[in-house]
Short mmCIF file of C-alpha atoms in Angstrom, two decimals:
data_model
loop_
_atom_site.label_atom_id
_atom_site.label_comp_id
_atom_site.label_asym_id
_atom_site.label_seq_id
_atom_site.Cartn_x
_atom_site.Cartn_y
_atom_site.Cartn_z
CA MET I 138 37.37 -19.23 -50.23
CA LYS I 139 37.43 -15.91 -48.37
CA LEU I 140 41.19 -15.55 -48.87
CA LEU I 141 40.76 -16.08 -52.62
CA SER I 142 38.00 -13.49 -52.73
CA TYR I 143 40.35 -10.59 -51.87
CA PRO I 144 42.29 -10.44 -55.19
CA ILE I 145 39.18 -11.34 -57.22
CA THR I 146 37.22 -8.56 -55.50
CA LEU I 147 39.88 -6.02 -56.49
CA ILE I 148 39.54 -7.06 -60.13
CA PHE I 149 35.76 -6.89 -59.85
CA PHE I 150 35.80 -3.40 -58.33
CA ALA I 151 38.12 -2.17 -61.08
CA CYS I 152 35.83 -3.50 -63.82
CA PHE I 153 32.64 -2.40 -62.08
CA GLY I 154 33.94 1.12 -61.46
CA LEU I 155 35.30 1.48 -64.99
CA THR I 156 31.92 0.45 -66.41
CA LEU I 157 30.15 3.11 -64.36
CA VAL I 158 32.62 5.79 -65.44
CA ILE I 159 32.39 4.88 -69.13
CA PHE I 160 28.60 4.85 -69.21
CA HIS I 161 28.17 8.16 -67.40
CA PRO I 162 28.94 10.34 -70.47
CA ILE I 163 27.17 7.82 -72.69
CA GLN I 164 23.98 8.36 -70.68
CA TRP I 165 24.38 12.13 -70.86
CA ILE I 166 24.81 12.09 -74.64
CA CYS I 167 21.92 9.67 -75.14
CA LEU I 168 19.53 11.76 -73.05
CA HIS I 169 20.49 15.24 -74.19
CA VAL I 170 21.12 14.48 -77.86
CA PHE I 171 18.81 11.58 -78.70
CA GLY I 172 16.14 11.68 -75.98
CA TYR I 173 14.42 9.32 -73.55
CA ASN I 174 14.45 6.10 -75.59
CA ALA I 175 18.16 6.30 -76.27
CA HIS I 176 18.84 7.00 -72.60
CA HIS I 177 16.67 4.04 -71.60
CA THR I 178 18.65 1.81 -73.97
CA SER I 179 21.96 3.03 -72.53
CA VAL I 180 20.75 2.24 -69.01
CA PHE I 181 19.76 -1.36 -69.69
CA VAL I 182 22.97 -1.98 -71.66
CA LEU I 183 24.92 -0.55 -68.69
CA ASN I 184 23.20 -2.99 -66.37
CA TRP I 185 23.97 -5.91 -68.65
CA PHE I 186 27.66 -5.00 -68.34
CA LEU I 187 27.34 -4.63 -64.56
CA MET I 188 25.95 -8.16 -64.38
CA ARG I 189 28.88 -9.39 -66.47
CA CYS I 190 31.22 -7.72 -63.97
CA THR I 191 29.70 -9.82 -61.19
CA ASN I 192 30.45 -12.93 -63.26
CA ILE I 193 34.09 -12.26 -62.32
CA LEU I 194 33.05 -13.25 -58.79
CA GLY I 195 31.56 -16.49 -60.09
CA THR I 196 28.04 -15.08 -59.78
CA ARG I 197 25.38 -16.85 -61.84
CA TYR I 198 21.86 -15.62 -62.55
CA ARG I 199 18.55 -17.25 -63.16
CA PHE I 200 15.56 -15.07 -63.97
CA GLU I 201 12.36 -17.11 -64.14
CA ASN I 202 9.48 -15.31 -65.81
CA THR I 203 6.76 -17.44 -67.32
CA GLN I 204 4.06 -14.80 -66.84
CA GLN I 205 2.23 -13.02 -69.64
CA ILE I 206 2.70 -9.46 -68.42
CA PRO I 207 1.23 -6.76 -70.68
CA THR I 208 3.31 -3.84 -71.91
CA ASP I 209 0.31 -1.55 -72.38
CA ARG I 210 -0.38 -1.07 -68.68
CA PRO I 211 1.68 0.44 -65.86
CA LEU I 212 3.24 -2.01 -63.42
CA ILE I 213 4.15 -1.86 -59.75
CA ILE I 214 6.98 -4.36 -59.32
CA VAL I 215 7.22 -5.42 -55.68
CA THR I 216 10.19 -7.43 -54.47
CA ASN I 217 12.19 -8.41 -51.41
CA HIS I 218 15.59 -6.76 -51.10
CA GLN I 219 18.87 -8.51 -50.35
CA SER I 220 21.60 -6.30 -51.85
CA MET I 221 22.32 -3.47 -54.27
CA TYR I 222 23.06 -6.19 -56.82
CA ASP I 223 19.33 -6.94 -56.97
CA ILE I 224 18.92 -3.96 -59.27
CA PRO I 225 20.89 -4.69 -62.50
CA PRO I 226 19.04 -7.96 -63.28
CA ILE I 227 15.67 -6.27 -62.73
CA ILE I 228 16.61 -3.45 -65.09
CA TRP I 229 17.94 -5.88 -67.72
CA TYR I 230 15.33 -8.62 -67.64
CA MET I 231 12.37 -6.25 -67.15
CA ARG I 232 13.70 -3.66 -69.59
CA LYS I 233 10.68 -3.65 -71.89
CA TYR I 234 8.60 -2.40 -68.94
CA HIS I 235 10.90 0.62 -68.33
CA PRO I 236 11.48 0.07 -64.58
CA LYS I 237 11.93 3.11 -62.32
CA PHE I 238 13.00 2.73 -58.71
CA VAL I 239 12.11 4.02 -55.29
CA ALA I 240 15.62 4.70 -53.95
CA LYS I 241 17.14 6.51 -51.00
CA LYS I 242 18.23 10.04 -51.82
CA GLU I 243 21.87 9.34 -50.92
CA LEU I 244 22.17 7.27 -54.11
CA GLY I 245 21.32 10.35 -56.17
CA LYS I 246 24.74 11.92 -55.63
CA GLY I 247 28.33 10.94 -56.27
CA ILE I 248 27.98 7.56 -58.02
CA PRO I 249 28.86 7.68 -61.73
CA SER I 250 26.05 6.45 -63.99
CA VAL I 251 23.86 5.28 -61.08
CA SER I 252 23.20 8.73 -59.62
CA TYR I 253 22.67 10.24 -63.07
CA ASN I 254 20.08 7.64 -64.00
CA LEU I 255 18.22 7.99 -60.71
CA ARG I 256 18.05 11.78 -61.08
CA HIS I 257 17.14 11.89 -64.77
CA GLY I 258 15.51 8.54 -65.55
CA GLY I 259 12.21 8.99 -63.70
CA SER I 260 12.96 7.29 -60.37
CA ALA I 261 11.92 8.59 -56.93
CA LEU I 262 14.65 9.67 -54.51
CA ILE I 263 13.33 9.61 -50.97
CA ASP I 264 14.57 10.86 -47.62
CA ARG I 265 13.99 7.96 -45.23
CA LYS I 266 14.10 10.43 -42.31
CA ASP I 267 11.37 12.60 -43.81
CA GLY I 268 8.20 10.60 -44.20
CA LYS I 269 6.24 13.42 -45.84
CA GLN I 270 8.88 14.01 -48.51
CA ALA I 271 9.16 10.27 -49.17
CA ILE I 272 5.43 9.80 -49.68
CA MET I 273 5.22 12.85 -51.96
CA GLU I 274 8.06 11.58 -54.16
CA ILE I 275 6.56 8.10 -54.35
CA GLY I 276 3.24 9.70 -55.28
CA LYS I 277 4.94 11.56 -58.14
CA LEU I 278 6.41 8.28 -59.35
CA GLY I 279 2.98 6.66 -59.25
CA SER I 280 1.50 9.47 -61.34
CA TYR I 281 4.44 9.20 -63.75
CA ILE I 282 4.00 5.48 -64.44
CA GLU I 283 0.24 5.92 -64.76
CA LYS I 284 0.71 8.65 -67.37
CA HIS I 285 3.54 7.05 -69.35
CA THR I 286 2.64 3.33 -68.95
CA ARG I 287 5.90 2.38 -67.27
CA SER I 288 6.80 0.47 -64.13
CA ALA I 289 7.83 1.36 -60.60
CA VAL I 290 10.02 -0.97 -58.55
CA ILE I 291 9.64 -0.80 -54.79
CA PHE I 292 11.30 -2.74 -51.97
CA PRO I 293 8.67 -2.54 -49.21
CA GLU I 294 11.00 -3.98 -46.57
CA GLY I 295 12.63 -0.54 -46.57
CA THR I 296 16.17 -1.88 -46.30
CA ARG I 297 18.01 -4.93 -47.46
CA SER I 298 18.11 -8.23 -45.60
CA ARG I 299 21.72 -9.11 -44.82
CA THR I 300 20.93 -12.81 -44.35
CA GLY I 301 18.17 -13.38 -46.88
CA LYS I 302 15.53 -13.64 -44.17
CA PRO I 303 12.62 -11.39 -45.17
CA LYS I 304 11.72 -8.31 -43.17
CA SER I 305 8.13 -7.21 -42.63
CA PHE I 306 6.70 -4.96 -45.32
CA LYS I 307 6.25 -1.26 -44.66
CA PRO I 308 3.10 -0.65 -46.70
CA MET I 309 2.80 3.16 -46.94
CA GLY I 310 4.91 3.62 -50.06
CA LEU I 311 3.20 0.76 -51.85
CA LYS I 312 -0.19 2.15 -50.90
CA MET I 313 0.72 5.51 -52.39
CA LEU I 314 1.84 3.90 -55.65
CA MET I 315 -1.41 1.97 -55.83
CA LYS I 316 -3.39 5.15 -55.20
CA LYS I 317 -1.59 7.23 -57.82
CA ALA I 318 -1.40 4.44 -60.42
CA PRO I 319 -4.81 2.76 -60.01
CA SER I 320 -4.62 0.95 -63.35
CA ALA I 321 -1.26 -0.65 -62.55
CA LEU I 322 -0.82 -4.39 -62.21
CA LEU I 323 1.17 -5.51 -59.18
CA VAL I 324 4.00 -7.87 -60.13
CA PRO I 325 5.61 -9.72 -57.18
CA ILE I 326 9.20 -10.90 -57.61
CA THR I 327 11.14 -13.09 -55.19
CA ILE I 328 14.92 -12.69 -55.01
CA ASN I 329 17.13 -15.40 -53.57
CA ASN I 330 20.84 -15.46 -52.71
CA SER I 331 21.92 -11.97 -53.76
CA TRP I 332 22.80 -11.33 -50.10
CA LYS I 333 25.62 -13.84 -50.55
CA LEU I 334 27.49 -11.33 -52.70
CA LEU I 335 27.87 -9.27 -49.51
CA ARG I 336 28.21 -12.13 -47.05
CA PHE I 337 31.50 -10.63 -45.76
CA GLY I 338 30.33 -7.04 -45.97
CA GLN I 339 31.48 -4.61 -48.67
CA PHE I 340 34.96 -6.16 -48.86
CA PRO I 341 35.76 -8.75 -49.87
CA MET I 342 32.84 -9.82 -52.05
CA GLY I 343 31.32 -13.26 -51.76
CA LEU I 344 32.20 -15.72 -54.52
CA GLY I 345 30.03 -18.17 -56.43
CA ALA I 346 26.56 -16.84 -55.59
CA TYR I 347 23.66 -18.30 -57.58
CA VAL I 348 21.23 -15.40 -57.65
CA GLN I 349 17.67 -16.35 -58.56
CA PHE I 350 14.66 -14.23 -59.46
CA LYS I 351 11.14 -15.58 -59.72
CA VAL I 352 8.39 -13.46 -61.26
CA HIS I 353 4.97 -14.37 -59.88
CA ALA I 354 1.56 -13.97 -61.47
CA PRO I 355 0.42 -10.33 -61.66
CA ILE I 356 -2.22 -9.20 -59.21
CA GLU I 357 -4.97 -6.72 -60.06
CA ASN I 358 -5.48 -3.67 -57.90
CA THR I 359 -9.10 -4.32 -57.01
CA GLY I 360 -9.28 -1.63 -54.33
CA ASN I 361 -8.87 -3.63 -51.10
CA THR I 362 -5.39 -2.28 -50.54
CA ASP I 363 -4.52 -3.97 -47.25
CA GLU I 364 -5.60 -7.40 -48.43
CA ILE I 365 -3.74 -7.03 -51.73
CA ILE I 366 -0.53 -6.01 -49.97
CA LYS I 367 -0.80 -8.99 -47.63
CA LEU I 368 -1.26 -11.27 -50.65
CA VAL I 369 1.74 -9.74 -52.42
CA GLU I 370 3.93 -10.11 -49.32
CA LYS I 371 2.87 -13.73 -48.81
CA THR I 372 3.50 -14.53 -52.47
CA ILE I 373 7.03 -13.11 -52.32
CA THR I 374 8.10 -14.49 -48.96
CA LYS I 375 6.85 -18.06 -49.45
CA ALA I 376 9.28 -18.45 -52.37
CA ILE I 377 12.34 -17.30 -50.41
CA LEU I 378 14.68 -20.26 -50.03
#
């Protein structure tokens, strides 16, 4: 299986990279000529194509969402983190909630389409070595989703799990989002098996992953921050396979 993955990975990288390059000017035109809504549409269409690129690797997706989540309130989407390939399905399947991400600042430079969207789409780019800067940027994101009724996606583990085993939550960023967006519903999501796309590292890619997302019942921010975060973490981790 690993031997087969080498040529297939090369095809995948070619398609994935070409998609990013094509959508970079499309995003620019959509934002600067037609405005936010057009740019938002270009971003979720881009991520649909990125998911289709992973189908080359035999990747399948299941996104289970039976919850009645309102669109007239801001959301704080909280999820475990297993790979960079967690992100396209969240953007696509949660597109009507306009998800913005808490991402490391390194992703804001040099990656066609991805960096442009992070810089201009409302996400927070944080310096993981500068706690003060990180909290300030997350606070700005919280204020943004509160004002515009959008959603923030945060991975409280801080970094991805390379084996799927959950890491302990680092609560400070989540606390800041809850403080700056007090009307936001917290939406826990459990991700399973996306780590298998990177089971061999960056090259070659893993083949045949069945990546599953489960959206849990929203949780109100009732003010007891520590207890709510513990509940969110327990909800997410108990559904990890």
